[in-house]
Coordinates of C-alpha atoms in Angstrom, one line a residue:
M125 CA -11.3 -17.5 -5.0
V126 CA -8.0 -17.8 -6.9
F127 CA -5.1 -15.8 -5.3
F128 CA -3.7 -13.8 -8.2
H129 CA -1.6 -10.7 -8.0
R130 CA -0.1 -9.2 -11.2
P131 CA 3.4 -8.1 -10.1
V132 CA 4.3 -4.5 -10.9
M133 CA 7.5 -3.4 -12.8
V134 CA 8.9 -7.0 -12.9
E135 CA 11.7 -6.2 -15.5
E136 CA 12.7 -3.1 -13.6
V137 CA 12.9 -5.1 -10.3
L138 CA 15.0 -7.8 -11.9
N139 CA 17.3 -5.3 -13.5
G140 CA 17.6 -3.5 -10.2
L141 CA 18.5 -6.6 -8.3
K142 CA 21.1 -7.7 -10.8
I143 CA 20.2 -11.4 -10.3
M144 CA 23.1 -13.8 -10.0
P145 CA 22.3 -17.5 -10.6
D146 CA 23.9 -18.5 -7.3
G147 CA 22.7 -15.6 -5.2
I148 CA 20.4 -15.5 -2.2
Y149 CA 17.4 -13.2 -2.4
V150 CA 14.4 -12.3 -0.2
D151 CA 10.9 -11.3 -1.2
C152 CA 9.6 -9.6 1.9
T153 CA 6.1 -9.3 0.5
L154 CA 5.3 -12.6 -1.3
G155 CA 1.6 -11.9 -2.1
G156 CA 0.6 -13.8 -5.2
G157 CA 4.2 -14.8 -5.9
G158 CA 4.7 -12.9 -9.1
H159 CA 8.0 -11.2 -8.2
S160 CA 9.2 -14.4 -6.5
E161 CA 8.5 -16.5 -9.6
A162 CA 10.4 -14.0 -11.8
V163 CA 13.4 -14.1 -9.5
L164 CA 13.4 -17.9 -9.3
K165 CA 13.4 -18.2 -13.0
G166 CA 16.8 -16.4 -13.0
L167 CA 18.4 -18.6 -10.3
G168 CA 20.5 -21.6 -10.9
S169 CA 20.7 -24.8 -8.8
G170 CA 22.8 -22.9 -6.2
G171 CA 20.5 -19.9 -5.9
R172 CA 17.9 -19.5 -3.1
L173 CA 14.9 -17.3 -2.5
V174 CA 13.4 -16.7 0.9
A175 CA 9.8 -15.4 0.6
L176 CA 7.9 -13.9 3.5
D177 CA 4.2 -13.1 4.0
Q178 CA 2.0 -12.8 7.1
D179 CA -1.1 -13.8 5.1
S180 CA -1.7 -17.6 5.4
E181 CA -3.7 -17.6 2.2
A182 CA -0.9 -16.0 0.3
I183 CA 1.6 -18.6 1.6
A184 CA -0.8 -21.4 0.5
A185 CA -1.5 -20.0 -2.9
A186 CA 2.2 -19.1 -3.6
G187 CA 3.2 -22.6 -2.6
K188 CA 1.3 -24.0 -5.5
R189 CA 2.5 -21.3 -8.0
L190 CA 6.1 -21.8 -7.0
A191 CA 6.0 -25.6 -6.7
P192 CA 8.2 -26.1 -9.8
F193 CA 11.0 -24.2 -7.9
R194 CA 10.5 -26.0 -4.5
D195 CA 14.2 -26.8 -4.3
K196 CA 15.2 -23.1 -4.5
V197 CA 12.5 -21.4 -2.4
I198 CA 11.7 -21.2 1.3
L199 CA 8.3 -19.9 2.2
V200 CA 7.9 -18.3 5.6
R201 CA 4.7 -17.1 7.2
E202 CA 6.0 -14.1 9.0
N203 CA 5.8 -10.3 8.9
F204 CA 8.8 -8.6 7.2
T205 CA 9.6 -6.9 10.5
Q206 CA 11.0 -10.3 11.5
L207 CA 13.4 -10.6 8.6
P208 CA 16.7 -10.7 10.6
E209 CA 15.2 -13.4 12.9
V210 CA 14.0 -15.4 10.0
L211 CA 17.4 -15.4 8.3
K212 CA 19.1 -16.2 11.6
R213 CA 16.8 -19.3 12.0
L214 CA 17.7 -20.4 8.4
G215 CA 21.4 -19.9 9.0
I216 CA 21.7 -17.2 6.5
R217 CA 24.0 -14.3 7.5
S218 CA 23.6 -12.0 4.4
V219 CA 21.8 -11.9 1.1
D220 CA 22.3 -10.5 -2.4
G221 CA 19.0 -8.7 -2.9
I222 CA 15.7 -7.8 -1.2
I223 CA 12.2 -6.9 -2.6
F224 CA 9.5 -5.0 -0.9
D225 CA 6.2 -4.6 -2.8
L226 CA 4.2 -2.6 -0.3
G227 CA 0.5 -2.2 0.2
V228 CA -2.4 -4.5 -0.4
S229 CA -2.5 -7.3 -3.0
S230 CA -5.1 -7.6 -5.8
Y231 CA -6.4 -10.8 -4.1
Q232 CA -6.9 -9.0 -0.8
L233 CA -8.7 -6.1 -2.6
D234 CA -10.9 -8.4 -4.7
N235 CA -11.8 -10.9 -2.0
P236 CA -14.9 -9.4 -0.3
A237 CA -14.4 -11.5 2.8
R238 CA -11.2 -9.6 3.7
G239 CA -12.9 -6.2 4.1
F240 CA -10.3 -4.2 2.3
S241 CA -12.4 -2.8 -0.5
Y242 CA -15.1 -0.1 -0.6
Q243 CA -16.5 -1.8 -3.7
Y244 CA -18.0 -4.8 -1.8
D245 CA -20.2 -5.1 1.3
A246 CA -18.2 -7.3 3.8
P247 CA -17.2 -7.5 7.5
L248 CA -14.8 -4.7 8.5
D249 CA -11.5 -6.5 8.9
M250 CA -8.6 -5.3 6.8
R251 CA -6.0 -7.4 8.7
M252 CA -3.3 -8.9 6.4
D253 CA -2.6 -11.3 9.2
Q254 CA -6.0 -12.5 10.3
K255 CA -4.8 -14.1 13.5
H256 CA -3.4 -10.9 15.1
G257 CA -4.2 -7.3 15.7
K258 CA -7.2 -5.1 15.9
T259 CA -9.7 -5.2 13.0
A260 CA -11.0 -2.1 11.2
R261 CA -14.3 -2.7 12.9
E262 CA -12.7 -2.3 16.4
I263 CA -11.0 0.9 15.3
V264 CA -14.1 2.5 13.7
N265 CA -16.3 1.7 16.7
N266 CA -13.9 2.4 19.5
L267 CA -11.4 5.1 18.6
P268 CA -12.3 8.5 20.0
V269 CA -13.6 10.8 17.3
A270 CA -10.7 13.3 17.5
E271 CA -8.2 10.4 17.1
L272 CA -10.2 8.9 14.3
A273 CA -10.2 12.3 12.5
A274 CA -6.4 12.6 12.9
M275 CA -5.9 9.0 11.6
I276 CA -8.0 9.7 8.5
R277 CA -6.3 13.0 7.9
N278 CA -2.7 11.7 8.4
Y279 CA -2.9 8.3 6.8
G280 CA -5.6 9.1 4.2
E281 CA -4.7 12.7 3.4
E282 CA -8.5 13.2 3.5
R283 CA -9.7 16.8 3.3
W284 CA -13.0 15.9 5.0
A285 CA -11.5 13.9 7.8
S286 CA -13.1 15.8 10.7
R287 CA -16.6 15.5 9.1
I288 CA -16.2 11.8 8.4
A289 CA -15.0 11.1 11.9
Q290 CA -18.0 13.1 13.3
F291 CA -20.5 11.2 11.2
I292 CA -18.9 7.9 12.2
G293 CA -19.1 8.9 15.8
E294 CA -22.8 9.8 15.5
A295 CA -23.6 6.6 13.5
R296 CA -21.9 4.3 16.0
E297 CA -24.0 5.7 18.8
R298 CA -27.1 4.4 17.1
R299 CA -25.7 1.0 16.2
T300 CA -22.3 -0.7 15.8
I301 CA -20.7 -0.3 12.4
E302 CA -20.1 -3.9 11.2
T303 CA -19.6 -3.8 7.4
T304 CA -17.7 -1.9 4.7
G305 CA -21.1 -1.1 3.1
Q306 CA -22.3 0.7 6.2
L307 CA -19.0 2.6 6.5
V308 CA -19.2 3.7 2.8
E309 CA -22.7 5.1 3.3
I310 CA -21.6 7.1 6.3
I311 CA -18.6 8.5 4.4
K312 CA -20.8 9.5 1.4
K313 CA -23.2 11.4 3.8
A314 CA -20.2 13.1 5.4
I315 CA -18.6 14.4 2.2
P316 CA -20.6 17.3 0.5
A317 CA -22.2 16.3 -2.8
G318 CA -20.1 18.7 -4.8
A319 CA -16.9 17.1 -3.5
R320 CA -18.2 13.6 -4.2
R321 CA -18.6 14.3 -7.8
K322 CA -14.9 15.0 -8.3
G323 CA -11.9 12.8 -7.9
P324 CA -11.7 9.2 -6.7
H325 CA -14.3 7.2 -4.9
P326 CA -15.3 9.2 -1.7
A327 CA -14.3 6.3 0.6
K328 CA -10.9 5.6 -1.0
R329 CA -8.8 7.8 1.4
T330 CA -10.6 6.7 4.5
F331 CA -10.3 3.0 3.6
Q332 CA -6.5 3.6 2.9
A333 CA -6.1 5.2 6.3
L334 CA -7.9 2.4 8.1
R335 CA -5.8 -0.3 6.3
I336 CA -2.6 1.5 7.2
A337 CA -3.7 1.9 10.8
V338 CA -4.9 -1.8 11.1
N339 CA -1.6 -3.2 9.8
R340 CA 0.7 -0.5 11.2
E341 CA 2.1 -0.1 7.7
L342 CA 4.0 3.2 8.2
E343 CA 4.8 2.5 11.8
I344 CA 6.9 -0.6 10.9
L345 CA 8.4 0.6 7.6
N346 CA 11.4 2.6 8.8
D347 CA 12.9 -0.1 11.0
S348 CA 12.1 -2.8 8.5
I349 CA 13.9 -1.1 5.6
C350 CA 16.9 -0.4 7.9
S351 CA 17.1 -4.0 9.0
A352 CA 16.8 -5.2 5.4
V353 CA 19.7 -3.0 4.2
R354 CA 21.9 -4.3 7.0
V355 CA 21.5 -7.9 6.0
L356 CA 22.6 -7.2 2.5
R357 CA 26.0 -8.1 1.3
P358 CA 28.2 -5.3 0.0
G359 CA 27.0 -4.7 -3.5
G360 CA 23.6 -6.2 -2.7
R361 CA 20.5 -4.3 -3.8
I362 CA 17.2 -3.4 -2.2
C363 CA 14.1 -2.7 -4.4
V364 CA 11.1 -1.0 -2.8
I365 CA 7.8 -0.5 -4.6
T366 CA 5.3 1.9 -3.0
F367 CA 1.7 2.8 -4.0
H368 CA 1.0 6.0 -2.2
S369 CA 2.8 9.2 -1.3
L370 CA 3.1 8.5 2.5
E371 CA 4.9 5.2 1.9
D372 CA 7.1 6.7 -0.8
R373 CA 8.1 9.7 1.4
V374 CA 9.2 7.4 4.2
V375 CA 11.3 5.2 1.8
K376 CA 12.7 8.2 -0.1
D377 CA 13.8 10.1 3.1
L378 CA 15.2 7.0 4.7
L379 CA 17.3 5.9 1.8
R380 CA 18.6 9.4 1.3
R381 CA 19.6 9.6 4.9
M382 CA 21.4 6.2 4.6
A383 CA 23.2 7.5 1.5
A384 CA 24.2 10.9 3.0
P385 CA 24.1 10.6 6.8
C386 CA 26.3 13.6 7.6
S387 CA 24.6 15.9 10.0
C388 CA 27.4 18.5 10.2
P389 CA 26.6 22.2 9.5
R390 CA 27.3 23.1 5.9
E391 CA 29.9 25.6 6.7
L392 CA 32.3 23.0 8.1
P393 CA 34.9 22.0 5.5
V394 CA 35.0 18.4 6.6
C395 CA 32.6 15.9 8.2
V396 CA 33.2 15.5 12.0
C397 CA 29.9 13.8 12.9
G398 CA 31.0 10.3 12.0
G399 CA 28.0 9.5 9.9
K400 CA 28.7 6.5 7.8
K401 CA 27.2 6.0 4.4
E402 CA 25.4 2.6 4.2
V403 CA 23.9 2.7 0.6
R404 CA 24.4 4.2 -2.8
L405 CA 21.2 5.4 -4.5
I406 CA 20.7 3.7 -7.8
T407 CA 17.5 5.7 -8.5
A408 CA 17.8 9.4 -7.7
K409 CA 14.2 9.6 -8.7
P410 CA 11.7 6.7 -8.6
L411 CA 11.1 4.5 -11.6
L412 CA 7.5 4.5 -12.8
P413 CA 5.5 1.9 -14.8
C414 CA 5.7 2.2 -18.6
E415 CA 2.6 3.1 -20.7
T416 CA 2.2 -0.5 -21.9
E417 CA 2.1 -1.8 -18.3
L418 CA -0.4 0.8 -17.3
E419 CA -2.7 -0.2 -20.2
E420 CA -2.4 -3.9 -19.1
N421 CA -2.6 -3.2 -15.3
P422 CA -4.3 0.1 -14.3
R423 CA -3.6 -0.7 -10.6
A424 CA 0.1 0.0 -11.3
R425 CA -0.6 3.6 -12.0
S426 CA 0.5 4.9 -8.6
A427 CA 3.5 2.5 -8.2
K428 CA 7.0 3.9 -7.6
L429 CA 10.2 1.9 -7.5
R430 CA 13.3 3.0 -5.6
I431 CA 16.6 1.1 -5.6
A432 CA 19.7 1.3 -3.4
E433 CA 22.9 -0.7 -3.2
R434 CA 24.7 -1.7 0.0
L435 CA 28.2 -0.2 0.4
E436 CA 31.2 -1.8 2.1

């Protein structure tokens, strides 16, 4: 299967980064290499891009796509939580811009073998790094029902989380839940028929919750964004694309705190807490895909882009 991922809001990201020909940039979520390719096209001979991904298939495929730029790009198989360590190994102290394109790539969704999609029957995996961590199968079959319900509710914002968890608990007592197809059928039985006829696919929210839990997506996001901001040079930009409200809320709240860290009571005339501003918000509200992009790429419809600039 060809690894292809159509990058979202490419022009907005490039404008947000203010690409300099001799700058050093980081793509923390390489995926199919779309954003990386766009950045590399704007770099001169002195420019460099470091591109990270924990998915070995993404690294292999992007290596082919970015082969024409091999003198300017360094591909690293690593989770973006390790960004400071990666830059240290490469002898890079600071960078001019960083991209996060969060969530699952089109390739991962469309490849049945990865188990991310409720559209295909496949082994329950959902790991972005297939060498490490618990699979979705392990979580579905072993997590206590009450914790399973909380996970589906908190990470999937699923109204029927308790019923779904209860049905999963009953089903796994009869036999182990091995595939996405089995799980989808259980979810459909758990959600009342009237609710299934409205809104998105009945399994969408539960699958989102499982994917977030398997890959610790929200757990690692806060520290990763903070670490990324702190390796930016003054004036350097960070661009973060999110695809669901939970991610966007984390990014929005974090960047706002870094832009206005004062914790003093409002009645005090001057700040005494010593909170130091680290960024300036470039986007007070997130940028959204234009209508043309949505027509060409419906998967972009939930994307939001937030941009901030490192201060002195």
